[in-house]
Coordinates of C-alpha atoms (C1' of nucleotides) in Angstrom, one line a residue:
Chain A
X1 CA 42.1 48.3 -169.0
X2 CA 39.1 46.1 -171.1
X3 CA 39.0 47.1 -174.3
X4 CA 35.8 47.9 -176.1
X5 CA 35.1 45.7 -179.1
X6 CA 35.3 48.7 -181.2
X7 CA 38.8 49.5 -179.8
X8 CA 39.7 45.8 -179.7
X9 CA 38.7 45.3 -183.8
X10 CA 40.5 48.7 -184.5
X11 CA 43.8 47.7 -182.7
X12 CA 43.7 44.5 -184.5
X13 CA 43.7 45.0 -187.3
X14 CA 46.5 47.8 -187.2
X15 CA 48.3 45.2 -185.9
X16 CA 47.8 43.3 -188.9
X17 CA 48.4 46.1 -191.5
X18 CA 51.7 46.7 -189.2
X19 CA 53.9 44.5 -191.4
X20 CA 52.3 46.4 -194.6
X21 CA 53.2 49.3 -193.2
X22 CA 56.8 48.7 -192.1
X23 CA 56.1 48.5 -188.6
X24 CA 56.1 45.8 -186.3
X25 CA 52.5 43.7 -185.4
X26 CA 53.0 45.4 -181.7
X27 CA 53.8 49.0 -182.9
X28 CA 50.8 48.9 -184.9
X29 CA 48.5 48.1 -182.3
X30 CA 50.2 50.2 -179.5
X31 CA 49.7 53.7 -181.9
X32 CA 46.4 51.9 -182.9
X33 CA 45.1 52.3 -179.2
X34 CA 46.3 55.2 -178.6
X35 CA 44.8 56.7 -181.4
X36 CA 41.3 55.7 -180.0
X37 CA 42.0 56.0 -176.5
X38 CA 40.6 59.8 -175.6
X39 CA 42.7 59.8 -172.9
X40 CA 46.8 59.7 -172.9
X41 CA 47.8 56.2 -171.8
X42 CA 50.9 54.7 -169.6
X43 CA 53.3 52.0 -170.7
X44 CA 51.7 49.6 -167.8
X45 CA 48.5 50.1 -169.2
X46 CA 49.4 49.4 -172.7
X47 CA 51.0 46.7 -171.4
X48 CA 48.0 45.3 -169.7
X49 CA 45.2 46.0 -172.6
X50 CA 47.2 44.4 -175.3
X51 CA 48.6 41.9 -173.4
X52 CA 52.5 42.0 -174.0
X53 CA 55.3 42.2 -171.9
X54 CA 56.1 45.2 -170.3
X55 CA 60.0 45.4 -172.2
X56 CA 57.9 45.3 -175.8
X57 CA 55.6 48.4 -174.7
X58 CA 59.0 50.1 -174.0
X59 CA 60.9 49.0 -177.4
X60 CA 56.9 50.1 -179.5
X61 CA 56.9 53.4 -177.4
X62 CA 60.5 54.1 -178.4
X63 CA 60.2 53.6 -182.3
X64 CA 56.4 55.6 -182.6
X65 CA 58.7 58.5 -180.8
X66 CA 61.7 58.1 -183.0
X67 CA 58.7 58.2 -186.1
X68 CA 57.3 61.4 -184.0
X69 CA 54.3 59.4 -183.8
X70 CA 53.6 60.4 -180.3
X71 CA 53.4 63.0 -178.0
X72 CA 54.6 62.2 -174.0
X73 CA 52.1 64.0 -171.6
X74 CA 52.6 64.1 -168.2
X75 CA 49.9 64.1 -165.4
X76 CA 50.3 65.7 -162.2
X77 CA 51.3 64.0 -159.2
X78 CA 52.4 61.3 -161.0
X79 CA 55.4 60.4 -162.4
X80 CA 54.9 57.9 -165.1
X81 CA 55.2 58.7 -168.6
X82 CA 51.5 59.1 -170.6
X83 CA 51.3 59.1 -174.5
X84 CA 48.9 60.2 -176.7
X85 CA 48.8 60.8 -180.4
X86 CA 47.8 64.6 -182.0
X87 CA 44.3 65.2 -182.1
X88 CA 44.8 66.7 -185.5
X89 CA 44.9 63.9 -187.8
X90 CA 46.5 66.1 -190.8
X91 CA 49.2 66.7 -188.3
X92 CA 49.8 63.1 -188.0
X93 CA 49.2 62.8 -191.8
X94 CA 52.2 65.3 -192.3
X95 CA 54.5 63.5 -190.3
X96 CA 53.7 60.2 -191.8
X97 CA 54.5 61.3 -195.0
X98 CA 57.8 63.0 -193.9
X99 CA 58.9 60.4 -191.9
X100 CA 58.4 58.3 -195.0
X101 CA 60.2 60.3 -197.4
X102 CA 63.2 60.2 -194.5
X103 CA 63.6 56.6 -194.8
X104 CA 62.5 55.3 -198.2
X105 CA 63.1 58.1 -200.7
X106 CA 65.7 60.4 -199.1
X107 CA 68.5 57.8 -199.1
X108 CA 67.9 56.5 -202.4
X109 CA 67.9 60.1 -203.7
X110 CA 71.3 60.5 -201.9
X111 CA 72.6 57.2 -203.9
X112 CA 71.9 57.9 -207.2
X113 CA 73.6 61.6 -206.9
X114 CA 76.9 59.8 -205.3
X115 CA 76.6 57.3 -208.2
X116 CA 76.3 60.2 -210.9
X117 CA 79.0 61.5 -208.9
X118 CA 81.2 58.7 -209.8
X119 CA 81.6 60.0 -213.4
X120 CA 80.8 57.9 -216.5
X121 CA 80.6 53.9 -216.0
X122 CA 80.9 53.3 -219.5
X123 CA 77.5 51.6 -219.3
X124 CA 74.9 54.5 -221.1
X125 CA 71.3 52.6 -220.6
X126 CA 72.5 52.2 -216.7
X127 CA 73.6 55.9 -216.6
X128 CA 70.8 57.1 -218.4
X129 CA 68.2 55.6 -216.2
X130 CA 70.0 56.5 -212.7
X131 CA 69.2 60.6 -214.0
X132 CA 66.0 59.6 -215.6
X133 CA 65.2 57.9 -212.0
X134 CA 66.9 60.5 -209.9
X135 CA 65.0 63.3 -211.9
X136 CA 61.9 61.9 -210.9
X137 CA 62.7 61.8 -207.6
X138 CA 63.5 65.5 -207.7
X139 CA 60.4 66.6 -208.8
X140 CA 58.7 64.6 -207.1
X141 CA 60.6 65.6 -203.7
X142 CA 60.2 69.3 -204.8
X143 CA 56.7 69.0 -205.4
X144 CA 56.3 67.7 -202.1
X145 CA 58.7 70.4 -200.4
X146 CA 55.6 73.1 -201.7
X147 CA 52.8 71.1 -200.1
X148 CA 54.7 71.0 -197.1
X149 CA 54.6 74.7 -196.6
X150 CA 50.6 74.6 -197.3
X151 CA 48.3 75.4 -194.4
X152 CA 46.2 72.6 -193.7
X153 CA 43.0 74.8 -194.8
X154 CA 44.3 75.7 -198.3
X155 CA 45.7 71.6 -198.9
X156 CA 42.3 70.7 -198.4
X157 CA 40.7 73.1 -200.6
X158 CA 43.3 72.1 -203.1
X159 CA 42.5 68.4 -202.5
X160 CA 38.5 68.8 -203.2
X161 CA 39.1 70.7 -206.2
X162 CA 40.3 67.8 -207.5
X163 CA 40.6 67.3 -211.2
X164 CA 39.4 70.7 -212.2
X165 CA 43.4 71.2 -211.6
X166 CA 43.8 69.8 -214.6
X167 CA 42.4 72.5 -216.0
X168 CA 44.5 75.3 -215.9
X169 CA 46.9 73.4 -217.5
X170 CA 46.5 74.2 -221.4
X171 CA 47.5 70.8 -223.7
X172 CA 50.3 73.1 -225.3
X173 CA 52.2 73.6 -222.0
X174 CA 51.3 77.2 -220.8
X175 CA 49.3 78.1 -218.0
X176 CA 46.3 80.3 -217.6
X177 CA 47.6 84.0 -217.3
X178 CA 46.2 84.2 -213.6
X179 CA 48.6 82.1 -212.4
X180 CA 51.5 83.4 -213.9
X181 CA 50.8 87.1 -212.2
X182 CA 50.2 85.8 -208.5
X183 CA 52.8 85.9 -206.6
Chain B
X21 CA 76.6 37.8 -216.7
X22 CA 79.0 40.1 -214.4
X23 CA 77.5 43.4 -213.9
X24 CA 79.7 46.9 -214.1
X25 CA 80.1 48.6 -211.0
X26 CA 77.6 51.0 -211.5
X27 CA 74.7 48.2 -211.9
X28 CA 76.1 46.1 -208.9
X29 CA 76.0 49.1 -206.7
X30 CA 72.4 50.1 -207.7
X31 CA 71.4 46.8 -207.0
X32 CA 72.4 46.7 -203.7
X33 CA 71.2 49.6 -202.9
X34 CA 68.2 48.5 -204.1
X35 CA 68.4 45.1 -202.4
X36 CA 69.3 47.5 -198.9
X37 CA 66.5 49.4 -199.3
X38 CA 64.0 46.4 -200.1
X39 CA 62.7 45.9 -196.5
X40 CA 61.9 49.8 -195.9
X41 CA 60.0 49.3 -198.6
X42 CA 57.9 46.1 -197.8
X43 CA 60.2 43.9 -200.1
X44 CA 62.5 41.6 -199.4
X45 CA 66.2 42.2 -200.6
X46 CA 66.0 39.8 -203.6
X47 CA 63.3 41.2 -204.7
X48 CA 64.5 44.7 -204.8
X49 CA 67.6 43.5 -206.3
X50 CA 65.8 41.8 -209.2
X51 CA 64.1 44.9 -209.8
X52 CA 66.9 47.1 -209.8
X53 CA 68.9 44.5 -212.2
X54 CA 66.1 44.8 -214.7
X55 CA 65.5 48.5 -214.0
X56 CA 69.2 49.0 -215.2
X57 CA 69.4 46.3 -217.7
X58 CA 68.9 47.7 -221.7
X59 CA 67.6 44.0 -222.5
X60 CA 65.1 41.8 -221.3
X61 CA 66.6 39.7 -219.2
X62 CA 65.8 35.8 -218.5
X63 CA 65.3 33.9 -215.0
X64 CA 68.8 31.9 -215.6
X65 CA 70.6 35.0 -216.8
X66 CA 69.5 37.0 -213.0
X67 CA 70.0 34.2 -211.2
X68 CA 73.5 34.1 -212.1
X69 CA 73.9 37.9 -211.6
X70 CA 72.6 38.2 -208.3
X71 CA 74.2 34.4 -207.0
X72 CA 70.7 33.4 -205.6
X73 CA 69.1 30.0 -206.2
X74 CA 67.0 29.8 -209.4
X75 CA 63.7 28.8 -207.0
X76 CA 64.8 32.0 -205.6
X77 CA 64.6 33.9 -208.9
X78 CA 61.2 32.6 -209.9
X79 CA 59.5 33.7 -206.5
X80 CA 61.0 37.1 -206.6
X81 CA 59.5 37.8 -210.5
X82 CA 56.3 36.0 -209.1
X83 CA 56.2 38.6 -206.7
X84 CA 57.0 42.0 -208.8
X85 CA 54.5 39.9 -211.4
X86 CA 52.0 40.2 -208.8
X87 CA 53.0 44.3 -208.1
X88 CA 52.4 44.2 -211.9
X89 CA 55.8 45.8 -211.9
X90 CA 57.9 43.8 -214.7
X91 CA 56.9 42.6 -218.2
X92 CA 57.4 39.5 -220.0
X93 CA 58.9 39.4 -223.2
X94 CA 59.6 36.6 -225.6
X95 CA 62.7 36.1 -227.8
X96 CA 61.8 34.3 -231.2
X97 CA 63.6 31.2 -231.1
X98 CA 64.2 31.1 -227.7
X99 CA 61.4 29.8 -225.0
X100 CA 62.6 31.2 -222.0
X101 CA 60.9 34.2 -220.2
X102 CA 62.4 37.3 -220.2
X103 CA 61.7 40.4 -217.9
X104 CA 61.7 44.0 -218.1
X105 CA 60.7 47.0 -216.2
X106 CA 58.5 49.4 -218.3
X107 CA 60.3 52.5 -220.2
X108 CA 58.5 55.0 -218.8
X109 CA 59.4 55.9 -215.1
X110 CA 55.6 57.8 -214.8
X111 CA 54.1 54.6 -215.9
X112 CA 56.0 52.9 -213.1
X113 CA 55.4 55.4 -210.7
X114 CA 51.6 54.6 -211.3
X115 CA 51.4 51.2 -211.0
X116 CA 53.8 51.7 -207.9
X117 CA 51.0 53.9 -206.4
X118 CA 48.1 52.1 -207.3
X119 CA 49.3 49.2 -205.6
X120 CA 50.4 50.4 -202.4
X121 CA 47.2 51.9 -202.5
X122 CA 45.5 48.7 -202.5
X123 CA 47.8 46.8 -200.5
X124 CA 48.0 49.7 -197.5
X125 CA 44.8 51.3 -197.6
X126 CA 42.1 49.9 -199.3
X127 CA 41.9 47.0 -196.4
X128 CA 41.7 49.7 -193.5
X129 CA 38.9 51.8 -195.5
X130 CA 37.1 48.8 -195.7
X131 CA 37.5 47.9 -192.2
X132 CA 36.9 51.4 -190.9
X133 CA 33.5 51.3 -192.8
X134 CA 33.1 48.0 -191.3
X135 CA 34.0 49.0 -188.0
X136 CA 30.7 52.4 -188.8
X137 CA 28.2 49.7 -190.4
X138 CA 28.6 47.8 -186.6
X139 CA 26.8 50.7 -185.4
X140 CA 27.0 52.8 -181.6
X141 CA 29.8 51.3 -180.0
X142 CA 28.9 53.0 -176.6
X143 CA 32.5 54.7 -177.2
X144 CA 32.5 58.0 -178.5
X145 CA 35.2 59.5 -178.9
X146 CA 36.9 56.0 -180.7
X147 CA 33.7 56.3 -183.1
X148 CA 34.2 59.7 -183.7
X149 CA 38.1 58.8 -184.4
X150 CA 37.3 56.0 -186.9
X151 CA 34.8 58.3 -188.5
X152 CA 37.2 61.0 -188.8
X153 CA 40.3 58.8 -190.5
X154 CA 37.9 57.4 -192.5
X155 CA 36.7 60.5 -194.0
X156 CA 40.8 61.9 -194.1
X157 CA 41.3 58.7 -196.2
X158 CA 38.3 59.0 -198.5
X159 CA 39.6 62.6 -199.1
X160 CA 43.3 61.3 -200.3
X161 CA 41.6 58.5 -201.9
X162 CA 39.3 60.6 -204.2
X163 CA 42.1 63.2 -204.4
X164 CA 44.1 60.3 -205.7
X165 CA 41.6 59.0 -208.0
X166 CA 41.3 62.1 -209.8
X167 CA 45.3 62.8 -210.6
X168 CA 44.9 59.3 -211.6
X169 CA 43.4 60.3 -214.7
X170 CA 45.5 62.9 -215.9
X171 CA 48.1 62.1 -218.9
X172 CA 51.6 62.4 -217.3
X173 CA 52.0 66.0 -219.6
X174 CA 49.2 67.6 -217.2
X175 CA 50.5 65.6 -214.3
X176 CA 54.3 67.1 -214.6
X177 CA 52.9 70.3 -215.4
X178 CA 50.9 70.3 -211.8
X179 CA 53.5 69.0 -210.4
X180 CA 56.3 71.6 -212.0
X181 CA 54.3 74.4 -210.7
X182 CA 54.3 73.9 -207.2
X183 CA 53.1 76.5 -204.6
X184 CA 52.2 78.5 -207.0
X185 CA 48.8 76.2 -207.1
X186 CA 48.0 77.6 -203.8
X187 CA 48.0 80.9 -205.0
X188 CA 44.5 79.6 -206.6
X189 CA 42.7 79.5 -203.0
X190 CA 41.8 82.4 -201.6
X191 CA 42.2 82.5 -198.0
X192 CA 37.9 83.0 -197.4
X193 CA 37.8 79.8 -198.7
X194 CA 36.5 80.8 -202.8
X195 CA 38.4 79.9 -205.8
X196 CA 39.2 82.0 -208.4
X197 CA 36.4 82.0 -211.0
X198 CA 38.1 80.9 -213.8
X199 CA 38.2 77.2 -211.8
X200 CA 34.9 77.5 -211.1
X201 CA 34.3 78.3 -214.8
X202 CA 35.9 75.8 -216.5
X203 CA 34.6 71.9 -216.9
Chain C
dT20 C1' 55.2 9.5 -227.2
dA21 C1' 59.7 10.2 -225.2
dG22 C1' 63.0 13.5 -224.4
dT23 C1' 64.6 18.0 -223.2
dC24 C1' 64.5 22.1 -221.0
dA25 C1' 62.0 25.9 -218.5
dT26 C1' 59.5 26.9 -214.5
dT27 C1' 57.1 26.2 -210.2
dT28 C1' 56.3 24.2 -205.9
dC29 C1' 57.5 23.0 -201.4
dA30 C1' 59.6 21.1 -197.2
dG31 C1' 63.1 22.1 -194.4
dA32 C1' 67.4 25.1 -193.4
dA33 C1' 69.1 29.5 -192.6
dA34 C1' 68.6 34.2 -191.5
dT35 C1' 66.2 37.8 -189.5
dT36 C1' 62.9 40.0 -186.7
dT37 C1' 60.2 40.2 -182.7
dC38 C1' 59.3 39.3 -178.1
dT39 C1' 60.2 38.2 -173.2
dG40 C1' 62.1 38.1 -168.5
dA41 C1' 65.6 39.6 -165.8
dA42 C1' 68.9 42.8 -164.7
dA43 C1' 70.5 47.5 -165.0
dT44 C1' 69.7 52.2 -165.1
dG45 C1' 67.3 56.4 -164.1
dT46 C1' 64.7 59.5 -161.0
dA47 C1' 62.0 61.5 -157.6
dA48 C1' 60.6 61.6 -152.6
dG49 C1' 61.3 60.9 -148.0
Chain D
dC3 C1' 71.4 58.4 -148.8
dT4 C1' 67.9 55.1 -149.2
dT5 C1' 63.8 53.5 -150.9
dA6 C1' 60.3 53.0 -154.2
dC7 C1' 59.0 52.9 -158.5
dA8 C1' 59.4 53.7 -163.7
dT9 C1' 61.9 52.8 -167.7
dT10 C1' 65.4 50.8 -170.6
dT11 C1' 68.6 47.5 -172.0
dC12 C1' 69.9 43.1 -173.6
dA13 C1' 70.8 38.1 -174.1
dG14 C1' 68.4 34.4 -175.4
dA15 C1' 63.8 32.3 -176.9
dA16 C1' 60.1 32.3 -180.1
dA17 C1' 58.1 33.5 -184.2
dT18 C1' 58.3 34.7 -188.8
dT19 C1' 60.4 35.4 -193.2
dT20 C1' 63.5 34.3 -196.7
dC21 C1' 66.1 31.1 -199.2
dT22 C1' 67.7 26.6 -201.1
dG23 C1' 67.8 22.1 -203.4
dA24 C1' 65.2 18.6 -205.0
dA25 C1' 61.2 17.0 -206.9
dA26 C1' 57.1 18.0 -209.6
dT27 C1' 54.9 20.2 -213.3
dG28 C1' 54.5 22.1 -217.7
dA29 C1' 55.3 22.6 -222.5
dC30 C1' 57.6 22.3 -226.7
dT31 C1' 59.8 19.3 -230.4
dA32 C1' 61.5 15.6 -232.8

DNA sequence: TAGTCATTTCAGAAATTTCTGAAATGTAAG
DNA sequence: CTTACATTTCAGAAATTTCTGAAATGACTA
């Protein structure tokens, strides 16, 4: 499969943002092209339109899934494996951001408690700064936790309103009355 | 300078952690020692606590100098550099953010725009695509621009509240007129 | 200005990650 | 069961990143 220079410019350059990204070059530009491919795609074609070895295709296709970056398809009378990524882009939005959390927030979150679990260290600033830190983390975790559960529709909404947010917040720490009665 | 159990386990963690998030391990672990550290410490002084090289030492801080992510400090009498991590864990957490943000997606707005300025492709559905993550990106982007600006008090407050934002948005797609009110 | 110490630079070494080709494994059809 | 693919695994090759020691640079002071 030729590439258009659209697709090839595209795929290139999410090859290049790979490493940025903690992926790999290859990974980048195999969820790159099947992100603009309207049609799900085969390994042998990946293969071909990004010119790698077959073996890479495999290891690229094997880390988007374990990121549940992709979604297998399978076409009838025939029995190879076709990928494709959600057509809803806050779908793969979603999944980004809790595959991200997974791997670089959750296990840090998980130290600090086992450290604060170890009991005083006889070190204040350092033990001081691991609940500061882990705090932090909480809130920030639990404020993501209530996005989560937002429909798409009302996340957006809540996104334009942008910093009018700010102000139902009063300076001296209360909230508008509305808020407090709902729900 | 030995470091107490607590601080050498942070560190490592730290130093573990480092390539999920697009750092490399000494880097992470110079972090974390300062993070931890009450003082300022100099280049000699983490170079000894970590057992890396001193050239070692100085590209590391060159690096989290260039994450604006430490801050030089100057003992009278003494003309050696010394490092620190800022006090406040929200002011970290911004700079943290603003940088990623310009590191992993300002380059692919750009390019995406780029990619629109080059005019029909003769691909539809990959225009379309590119037009669509563009937009999804401005969105965050703007979204992101505008929490930007809010003191950490408002910030923590938005944040402390949680779903109970949502409760703002009607489902018909209004707000509540005291949003539309305000500002 | 010469001497001392702090820091940076940089070429090559070491470590790690990525990629390939070949072999192994899996799987459906005849 | 055998054949015909499709996919995965994996050991080593290739590429890239990280790290080191030595030399260069910078900057203060006596």
């Amino acid at each position: 499969m030729a590439l258009t220079p659209l697709q090839q410019e595209f795929v290139l350059h999410f090859g290049e943002m790979g490493s940025r990204w903690g992926i790999n070059r290859t990974v980048g530009q195999i969820y790159a092209l099947l992100f603009i491919s309207s049609e799900p795609l085969n390994a042998e074609t990946i293969t071909d339109a990004l010119a790698i070895s077959r073996s890479n295709t495999s290891m690229g296709l094997k880390e988007l899934q374990s990121w549940n970056l992709v979604r297998l398809k399978h076409v009838p009378g025939d029995r190879r494996d076709y990928f494709t990524t959600p057509d809803d882009l806050w779908e793969i939005v979603r999944t980004l951001v809790s595959e991200r959390k997974k791997r670089e927030i959750d296990p840090t979150l998980t130290k600090l408690r086992e450290l604060e679990m170890q009991g005083p260290a006889g070190d204040d600033y350092a033990e001081a700064r691991v609940a500061e830190l882990r705090e932090l983390i909480e809130m920030m975790t639990g404020f993501y936790a209530e996005m989560e559960k937002l429909e798409t529709e009302r996340l957006v909404k809540l996104m334009t309103l942008g910093s009018r947010i700010a102000g139902l917040i009063d300076k001296t720490g209360g909230m508008f009355p509305v808020l407090t009665k709902r729900k």
